[in-house]
Coordinates of C-alpha atoms in Angstrom, one line a residue:
X1 CA 160.0 122.5 39.2
X2 CA 156.5 122.1 40.6
X3 CA 155.6 125.2 42.7
X4 CA 151.8 125.4 42.5
X5 CA 150.2 124.8 45.9
X6 CA 147.3 122.5 46.2
X7 CA 143.9 124.3 45.9
X8 CA 142.2 121.8 48.2
X9 CA 144.1 120.5 51.3
X10 CA 144.0 116.7 51.6
X11 CA 142.8 115.1 54.8
X12 CA 142.1 111.5 55.8
X13 CA 138.5 112.2 54.5
X14 CA 139.6 113.3 51.1
X15 CA 138.4 110.8 48.4
X16 CA 141.4 109.4 46.6
X17 CA 140.0 110.2 43.2
X18 CA 138.5 113.4 44.4
X19 CA 141.9 114.9 45.3
X20 CA 143.9 117.5 43.4
X21 CA 146.8 115.1 43.2
X22 CA 144.9 113.0 40.7
X23 CA 144.7 116.0 38.4
X24 CA 148.5 116.5 38.3
X25 CA 151.0 114.4 36.4
X26 CA 153.2 112.0 38.4
X27 CA 156.6 113.5 39.3
X28 CA 159.4 112.7 36.9
X29 CA 162.1 115.2 37.5
X30 CA 161.6 116.9 40.9
X31 CA 160.1 116.3 44.3
X32 CA 156.6 117.6 44.7
X33 CA 156.4 120.7 46.8
X34 CA 153.8 119.3 49.1
X35 CA 153.2 115.9 50.8
X36 CA 150.1 113.8 50.2
X37 CA 148.3 111.1 52.1
X38 CA 149.6 107.6 52.1
X39 CA 146.4 106.3 50.5
X40 CA 146.7 108.7 47.6
X41 CA 150.5 108.0 47.1
X42 CA 149.8 104.3 47.2
X43 CA 147.1 104.5 44.6
X44 CA 149.2 106.6 42.3
X45 CA 152.1 104.1 42.4
X46 CA 149.7 101.1 42.2
X47 CA 147.9 102.6 39.2
X48 CA 151.3 102.9 37.4
X49 CA 151.6 99.1 37.4
X50 CA 148.4 98.2 35.7
X51 CA 149.6 98.9 32.2
X52 CA 152.3 96.2 32.4
X53 CA 152.4 92.5 32.1
X54 CA 151.1 90.7 35.2
X55 CA 153.8 88.4 36.7
X56 CA 151.9 85.2 36.4
X57 CA 151.5 85.8 32.6
X58 CA 155.2 86.5 32.1
X59 CA 156.7 83.6 30.3
X60 CA 159.9 85.6 29.6
X61 CA 161.1 85.7 33.2
X62 CA 162.9 82.9 35.1
X63 CA 162.3 84.7 38.3
X64 CA 159.9 83.3 40.9
X65 CA 156.4 84.9 40.7
X66 CA 154.6 82.8 43.2
X67 CA 155.2 81.8 46.9
X68 CA 152.6 80.6 49.3
X69 CA 151.1 83.0 51.9
X70 CA 153.2 81.7 54.8
X71 CA 156.4 82.4 52.8
X72 CA 155.1 85.8 51.6
X73 CA 154.2 86.8 55.1
X74 CA 157.5 85.6 56.6
X75 CA 159.4 87.7 54.0
X76 CA 157.2 90.7 54.5
X77 CA 157.8 90.6 58.2
X78 CA 161.6 90.7 57.6
X79 CA 161.6 93.5 55.1
X80 CA 163.3 95.9 57.6
X81 CA 166.1 93.5 58.5
X82 CA 169.6 94.1 57.0
X83 CA 171.3 90.7 56.6
X84 CA 174.8 92.1 57.1
X85 CA 174.0 93.2 60.7
X86 CA 175.0 89.8 62.1
X87 CA 175.4 91.1 65.6
X88 CA 171.8 92.3 65.8
X89 CA 170.4 89.4 63.7
X90 CA 172.6 86.4 64.4
X91 CA 169.8 83.9 63.6
X92 CA 169.6 85.2 60.0
X93 CA 173.3 84.5 59.6
X94 CA 172.8 81.0 61.0
X95 CA 170.0 80.3 58.6
X96 CA 172.1 81.5 55.7
X97 CA 174.8 79.1 56.8
X98 CA 172.3 76.2 56.9
X99 CA 171.1 77.1 53.4
X100 CA 174.7 76.9 52.2
X101 CA 175.2 73.5 53.9
X102 CA 172.0 72.2 52.3
X103 CA 173.0 73.3 48.8
X104 CA 176.5 72.0 49.2
X105 CA 175.3 68.6 50.2
X106 CA 172.6 68.6 47.5
X107 CA 175.5 69.1 45.0
X108 CA 177.6 66.3 46.7
X109 CA 180.3 68.4 48.4
X110 CA 183.2 66.4 49.7
X111 CA 184.0 69.1 52.3
X112 CA 184.0 67.7 55.9
X113 CA 183.7 71.0 57.8
X114 CA 180.6 71.5 59.8
X115 CA 179.9 74.7 57.9
X116 CA 180.4 74.3 54.2
X117 CA 182.1 77.0 52.1
X118 CA 179.8 79.3 50.3
X119 CA 178.3 82.8 50.1
X120 CA 175.0 84.6 49.8
X121 CA 174.5 86.8 46.8
X122 CA 172.0 89.3 45.5
X123 CA 171.3 86.9 42.5
X124 CA 173.0 84.4 40.3
X125 CA 174.9 87.3 38.6
X126 CA 176.7 88.3 41.8
X127 CA 177.2 84.6 42.6
X128 CA 178.9 84.1 39.1
X129 CA 181.1 87.1 39.8
X130 CA 182.3 85.7 43.1
X131 CA 183.0 82.3 41.5
X132 CA 184.9 84.0 38.7
X133 CA 186.9 86.3 41.0
X134 CA 187.9 83.3 43.2
X135 CA 189.2 81.4 40.1
X136 CA 191.1 84.5 39.0
X137 CA 192.7 85.1 42.4
X138 CA 193.7 81.5 42.8
X139 CA 195.3 81.6 39.3
X140 CA 197.0 84.9 40.0
X141 CA 198.5 83.8 43.4
X142 CA 199.9 80.6 41.8
X143 CA 201.5 82.7 39.0
X144 CA 203.0 85.1 41.5
X145 CA 204.4 82.3 43.6
X146 CA 206.0 80.8 40.4
X147 CA 207.4 84.1 39.4
X148 CA 205.4 84.1 36.1
X149 CA 203.4 87.0 34.5
X150 CA 199.9 87.3 35.7
X151 CA 198.6 90.2 33.6
X152 CA 196.8 88.3 30.8
X153 CA 194.1 86.1 32.5
X154 CA 191.3 84.5 30.4
X155 CA 188.4 82.3 30.8
X156 CA 186.5 80.1 28.3
X157 CA 182.7 79.9 27.9
X158 CA 180.2 79.3 25.1
X159 CA 178.5 82.1 23.2
X160 CA 175.4 81.1 25.1
X161 CA 176.7 83.0 28.1
X162 CA 174.5 85.2 30.3
X163 CA 175.4 88.9 30.3
X164 CA 177.0 88.7 33.8
X165 CA 180.1 87.0 32.2
X166 CA 180.5 89.9 29.8
X167 CA 180.3 92.2 32.8
X168 CA 182.9 90.1 34.7
X169 CA 185.3 90.2 31.8
X170 CA 184.9 93.9 31.4
X171 CA 185.1 94.9 35.0
X172 CA 188.0 92.7 36.0
X173 CA 189.8 93.1 32.6
X174 CA 189.8 89.3 32.0
X175 CA 189.7 88.1 28.4
X176 CA 186.5 86.1 27.6
X177 CA 187.1 83.5 25.0
X178 CA 183.9 82.2 23.5
X179 CA 183.2 78.9 21.9
X180 CA 180.6 79.4 19.1
X181 CA 177.3 77.6 19.3
X182 CA 176.2 76.2 16.0
X183 CA 173.3 74.4 14.5
X184 CA 175.2 71.2 15.0
X185 CA 176.8 72.0 18.3
X186 CA 174.0 73.5 20.4
X187 CA 175.9 73.3 23.7
X188 CA 179.6 73.8 24.7
X189 CA 182.0 71.6 22.7
X190 CA 184.6 70.4 25.3
X191 CA 187.3 69.9 22.7
X192 CA 186.8 73.3 21.2
X193 CA 186.9 74.8 24.7
X194 CA 190.2 73.1 25.4
X195 CA 191.7 74.5 22.2
X196 CA 191.1 78.0 23.6
X197 CA 192.9 77.2 26.9
X198 CA 196.5 78.0 27.8
X199 CA 198.5 78.7 30.9
X200 CA 196.6 82.0 31.5
X201 CA 193.1 80.3 31.6
X202 CA 191.6 80.8 35.1
X203 CA 188.6 78.5 34.4
X204 CA 186.1 77.1 31.9
X205 CA 182.5 77.9 32.6
X206 CA 179.9 75.4 31.4
X207 CA 176.3 76.3 31.9
X208 CA 173.5 74.2 33.3
X209 CA 170.4 75.7 31.9
X210 CA 171.5 78.0 29.0
X211 CA 169.3 81.0 29.1
X212 CA 169.1 81.3 25.3
X213 CA 168.0 77.7 24.7
X214 CA 167.2 75.9 28.0
X215 CA 169.8 73.2 27.2
X216 CA 172.6 71.9 29.5
X217 CA 176.3 71.9 28.7
X218 CA 177.9 68.4 29.2
X219 CA 179.9 69.1 32.3
X220 CA 180.9 65.5 32.8
X221 CA 182.4 65.3 29.3
X222 CA 184.2 68.5 29.8
X223 CA 185.6 67.3 33.1
X224 CA 186.9 64.1 31.5
X225 CA 188.5 66.0 28.6
X226 CA 190.0 68.5 31.1
X227 CA 191.6 65.7 33.1
X228 CA 193.5 64.6 30.1
X229 CA 194.3 68.2 29.1
X230 CA 195.7 69.1 32.5
X231 CA 197.7 65.9 32.8
X232 CA 199.2 66.5 29.4
X233 CA 200.0 70.2 29.8
X234 CA 200.7 70.3 33.6
X235 CA 198.1 73.0 34.0
X236 CA 195.3 72.9 36.5
X237 CA 192.5 74.6 34.7
X238 CA 189.4 74.2 36.9
X239 CA 185.6 74.4 36.2
X240 CA 183.1 76.9 37.5
X241 CA 179.5 75.7 36.8
X242 CA 177.0 78.5 36.1
X243 CA 173.9 76.6 37.3
X244 CA 171.6 79.6 37.7
X245 CA 168.7 77.5 36.5
X246 CA 169.8 73.9 36.4
X247 CA 171.3 73.8 39.9
X248 CA 167.8 73.5 41.3
X249 CA 166.5 71.2 38.6
X250 CA 169.1 68.4 38.0
X251 CA 169.4 67.2 41.6
X252 CA 165.7 66.5 41.8
X253 CA 164.9 65.3 38.3
X254 CA 168.2 64.0 37.0
X255 CA 170.0 62.8 40.2
X256 CA 172.4 60.5 38.3
X257 CA 173.6 63.3 36.0
X258 CA 177.2 64.2 37.0
X259 CA 177.7 67.9 36.8
X260 CA 178.5 68.9 40.3
X261 CA 181.2 68.3 42.9
X262 CA 181.3 64.6 42.1
X263 CA 183.5 65.7 39.2
X264 CA 187.2 66.4 39.9
X265 CA 187.7 69.7 38.3
X266 CA 184.4 71.4 39.4
X267 CA 185.6 73.7 42.2
X268 CA 182.7 76.1 42.4
X269 CA 179.0 76.3 41.5
X270 CA 176.7 79.3 41.4
X271 CA 172.9 79.3 41.3
X272 CA 169.9 81.5 41.6
X273 CA 167.7 81.1 44.6
X274 CA 165.1 83.4 43.0
X275 CA 164.7 81.2 39.9
X276 CA 164.0 77.5 40.4
X277 CA 165.1 77.9 44.0
X278 CA 161.5 79.2 44.3
X279 CA 162.2 82.4 46.3
X280 CA 161.1 86.0 45.3
X281 CA 164.0 88.1 43.9
X282 CA 166.8 88.8 44.6
X283 CA 168.8 85.8 45.9
X284 CA 171.8 83.9 44.6
X285 CA 174.3 81.3 46.1
X286 CA 177.8 80.3 45.3
X287 CA 179.4 77.2 46.8
X288 CA 183.0 76.1 46.7
X289 CA 184.2 72.5 46.8
X290 CA 186.4 73.2 49.9
X291 CA 187.6 76.1 51.9
X292 CA 190.9 76.1 50.2
X293 CA 189.3 77.2 47.0
X294 CA 188.0 80.5 48.4
X295 CA 190.9 82.9 48.6
X296 CA 191.2 84.6 52.0
X297 CA 191.6 87.9 50.2
X298 CA 187.9 87.8 49.3
X299 CA 186.8 88.0 52.9
X300 CA 186.5 91.5 54.3
X301 CA 186.1 92.4 58.0
X302 CA 184.4 95.3 59.6
X303 CA 183.9 96.1 63.3
X304 CA 181.6 99.1 63.2
X305 CA 178.4 97.1 63.4
X306 CA 179.0 96.0 67.0
X307 CA 181.3 93.1 66.4
X308 CA 183.9 91.8 64.0
X309 CA 182.0 90.6 60.9
X310 CA 183.6 88.9 58.0
X311 CA 181.8 89.1 54.6
X312 CA 182.3 87.6 51.1
X313 CA 180.4 89.6 48.5
X314 CA 180.4 92.4 46.1
X315 CA 177.5 94.2 47.9
X316 CA 177.4 94.9 51.6
X317 CA 173.9 95.7 53.0
X318 CA 171.4 93.3 51.6
X319 CA 167.8 92.2 52.5
X320 CA 167.5 89.3 54.9
X321 CA 163.9 88.4 53.8
X322 CA 165.2 86.2 50.9
X323 CA 167.3 84.1 53.3
X324 CA 164.2 83.5 55.4
X325 CA 162.3 82.7 52.2
X326 CA 164.9 80.1 51.1
X327 CA 165.1 78.5 54.5
X328 CA 161.4 78.3 54.7
X329 CA 161.1 76.6 51.3
X330 CA 163.8 74.1 52.3
X331 CA 161.8 73.3 55.5
X332 CA 158.4 73.4 53.9
X333 CA 159.1 71.5 50.7
X334 CA 161.9 69.2 51.6
X335 CA 163.5 67.1 48.8
X336 CA 160.2 65.5 47.8
X337 CA 158.4 68.8 47.6
X338 CA 161.0 70.4 45.4
X339 CA 161.0 67.3 43.2
X340 CA 157.2 67.4 42.8
X341 CA 157.2 71.1 41.9
X342 CA 160.0 70.8 39.4
X343 CA 158.4 67.6 38.0
X344 CA 155.2 69.5 37.3
X345 CA 157.0 72.4 35.8
X346 CA 158.8 70.0 33.5
X347 CA 155.7 68.1 32.5
X348 CA 153.8 71.4 31.7
X349 CA 156.9 72.4 29.6
X350 CA 156.9 69.1 27.8
X351 CA 153.2 69.5 27.0
X352 CA 153.7 73.0 25.6
X353 CA 156.8 71.8 23.7
X354 CA 154.7 69.0 22.1
X355 CA 151.8 71.3 21.2
X356 CA 154.0 73.9 19.7
X357 CA 155.8 71.2 17.7
X358 CA 152.5 70.1 16.2
X359 CA 151.8 73.5 14.6
X360 CA 152.9 73.6 11.0
X361 CA 154.3 77.1 11.3
X362 CA 156.8 76.2 14.0
X363 CA 159.8 74.1 14.6
X364 CA 161.2 73.3 18.1
X365 CA 164.9 74.1 18.5
X366 CA 165.6 70.9 20.3
X367 CA 163.7 67.6 20.4
X368 CA 164.4 67.3 24.1
X369 CA 163.3 69.3 27.1
X370 CA 166.0 69.2 29.9
X371 CA 164.9 72.2 31.9
X372 CA 161.5 73.9 32.4
X373 CA 161.9 76.1 29.3
X374 CA 162.3 75.7 25.5
X375 CA 162.6 77.7 22.4
X376 CA 161.2 77.4 18.9
X377 CA 161.5 79.2 15.5
X378 CA 159.4 79.4 12.4
X379 CA 159.5 76.3 10.3
X380 CA 162.2 76.6 7.6
X381 CA 159.8 76.1 4.7
X382 CA 157.1 78.2 6.2
X383 CA 159.6 81.0 7.0
X384 CA 160.4 81.4 3.3
X385 CA 156.9 82.6 2.5
X386 CA 155.7 84.1 5.8
X387 CA 154.7 87.7 5.9
X388 CA 155.5 88.0 9.6
X389 CA 158.1 87.1 12.2
X390 CA 158.0 85.9 15.8
X391 CA 158.5 89.5 16.9
X392 CA 155.0 90.2 15.5
X393 CA 153.6 87.2 17.4
X394 CA 155.2 88.6 20.6
X395 CA 153.5 91.9 20.1
X396 CA 150.1 90.4 19.4
X397 CA 150.3 88.1 22.5
X398 CA 151.3 91.1 24.7
X399 CA 148.1 92.8 23.8
X400 CA 146.3 90.0 25.6
X401 CA 148.6 90.3 28.6
X402 CA 151.0 87.5 27.7
X403 CA 154.7 88.1 27.7
X404 CA 156.4 85.5 25.4
X405 CA 159.8 86.9 24.3
X406 CA 161.1 86.7 20.8
X407 CA 164.8 87.3 20.2
X408 CA 167.7 86.3 17.9
X409 CA 170.2 83.7 19.0
X410 CA 173.8 84.6 19.9
X411 CA 176.7 85.1 17.5
X412 CA 176.9 82.6 14.6
X413 CA 173.2 82.1 14.9
X414 CA 171.8 85.6 14.8
X415 CA 169.8 84.8 11.7
X416 CA 167.6 82.5 13.8
X417 CA 164.6 84.3 15.5
X418 CA 163.1 82.2 18.3
X419 CA 160.5 82.5 21.0
X420 CA 160.9 81.1 24.6
X421 CA 158.5 79.8 27.2
X422 CA 159.7 79.4 30.8
X423 CA 157.4 77.4 33.1
X424 CA 157.8 78.2 36.7
X425 CA 156.0 77.2 39.9
X426 CA 152.5 78.6 39.3
X427 CA 152.3 77.6 35.7
X428 CA 149.5 75.1 35.3
X429 CA 148.3 73.0 32.4
X430 CA 145.2 75.2 32.2
X431 CA 147.3 78.4 31.9
X432 CA 149.3 76.8 29.1
X433 CA 146.1 75.8 27.3
X434 CA 144.9 79.4 27.4
X435 CA 148.3 80.6 26.1
X436 CA 148.3 78.0 23.3
X437 CA 144.8 79.0 22.3
X438 CA 145.9 82.6 22.0
X439 CA 149.0 81.7 20.1
X440 CA 146.9 79.8 17.6
X441 CA 144.4 82.7 17.3
X442 CA 147.2 85.2 16.8
X443 CA 148.9 83.0 14.1
X444 CA 145.6 82.7 12.3
X445 CA 145.3 86.5 12.2
X446 CA 148.9 86.9 11.0
X447 CA 148.4 84.5 8.2
X448 CA 145.7 86.7 6.8
X449 CA 148.1 89.6 6.3
X450 CA 148.2 90.9 2.7
X451 CA 151.6 92.6 3.0
X452 CA 154.7 91.8 5.0
X453 CA 155.2 93.5 8.4
X454 CA 158.0 95.9 9.2
X455 CA 160.0 93.3 11.1
X456 CA 159.5 90.9 8.1
X457 CA 160.9 93.5 5.7
X458 CA 163.9 94.1 7.9
X459 CA 164.5 90.3 8.3
X460 CA 164.3 89.8 4.5
X461 CA 166.9 92.6 4.0
X462 CA 169.2 91.0 6.5
X463 CA 168.9 94.1 8.8
X464 CA 169.0 93.9 12.6
X465 CA 165.5 94.1 13.8
X466 CA 164.8 97.1 16.0
X467 CA 162.9 95.3 18.7
X468 CA 163.2 95.1 22.4
X469 CA 164.3 91.8 23.8
X470 CA 162.5 90.9 27.0
X471 CA 165.4 88.9 28.6
X472 CA 164.7 88.8 32.3
X473 CA 167.5 86.8 33.8
X474 CA 168.8 86.0 30.4
X475 CA 169.9 87.3 27.0
X476 CA 172.2 90.1 26.3
X477 CA 171.5 93.7 25.2
X478 CA 168.8 95.3 23.2
X479 CA 168.9 94.6 19.4
X480 CA 168.8 97.6 17.2

């Protein structure tokens, strides 16, 4: 414990870097014995951030790293507002309801109620949880009513799942049945998914914007196959769409793509407001097709905040600033503004995809770009003689400030090492040109290596590469 008193008392006139505080290590275990000035505390915390990747150079994250000054100011001004206090801040609740209405209609809801059925979440992970819990409770209630066992629920998803579904399965003790992705089947195979279903299946979860690859599962094909399956078996297995990324892309760039409530068996959709919804973290949304699909047991009421308040969510207190940010973006951008931004993100992504594909060392995972992200691996022939891996390229790029993640694909494809670029609002053609120039320069250096790197040796031995996966919003676990 720190017990030594300061030798020189700090005052408003004390120079920041002339203070005793700057001669002591930052606290890690215990509170400092003495206070310090706000300016010095600010500087100490700020200085800690300089040694990390700057957000605008982070091509690993899906999370919004740029909002305009009006949005930023609006959110900063609401930093002290607790969303859940609806009595004190009723207009925040009203704006949240409007955001839910806008999203529901964007996704072609058939619901006729003035206020559509949905919920605010701390991110797409909580939104997925809420969609999954609703499907589980609906299934359980039907099994109870029919006098059938309800102790062995399961859901079906591809191995391209985001970690939240692993958490959902573990926390609620629901079996997760995974359909393997393969080199031939790079997205969820509807027929393979149906083979895993039975009377205990609470839902199938296709993904619009798979974190690992950037691709979309074919929700329309799944819905068609599910219609025949449910008719044949007498089951009513529904679909929850995990649209964390694609939910804010497809409506603007692929309006004719049927993946949403236009499909019969899609009963709920979750998305991330803080990804391509263009709001700073953390914000998620979940929308149900109709009020009947949100079990009443998921709504909890309290009266100790000045009035009777009903809430659907895993968390209780939560910031209101993100709601203001989302509503601001809806007003500021409108449909055309969102379309223009997402179009630019896609065009920049396609350009980067094309340029990477021209490099003899690399091979794009997919010939198509359907969301503003893509992955690539070392070319098969080049990989046989290379003395380095993409993990080495990640490290070299990071020294220049870029964060471009390297990772292994999920089960069945763990021998494939890939890199990923996510292009968000704020990623310009010029930024990509600078990144590509540094990639080419780093590759040129790596090709001069006389001996293989440690990661290359591990790869050749078939060992799991001990390397951190920068997975922001995405891939699962740290590989060891």
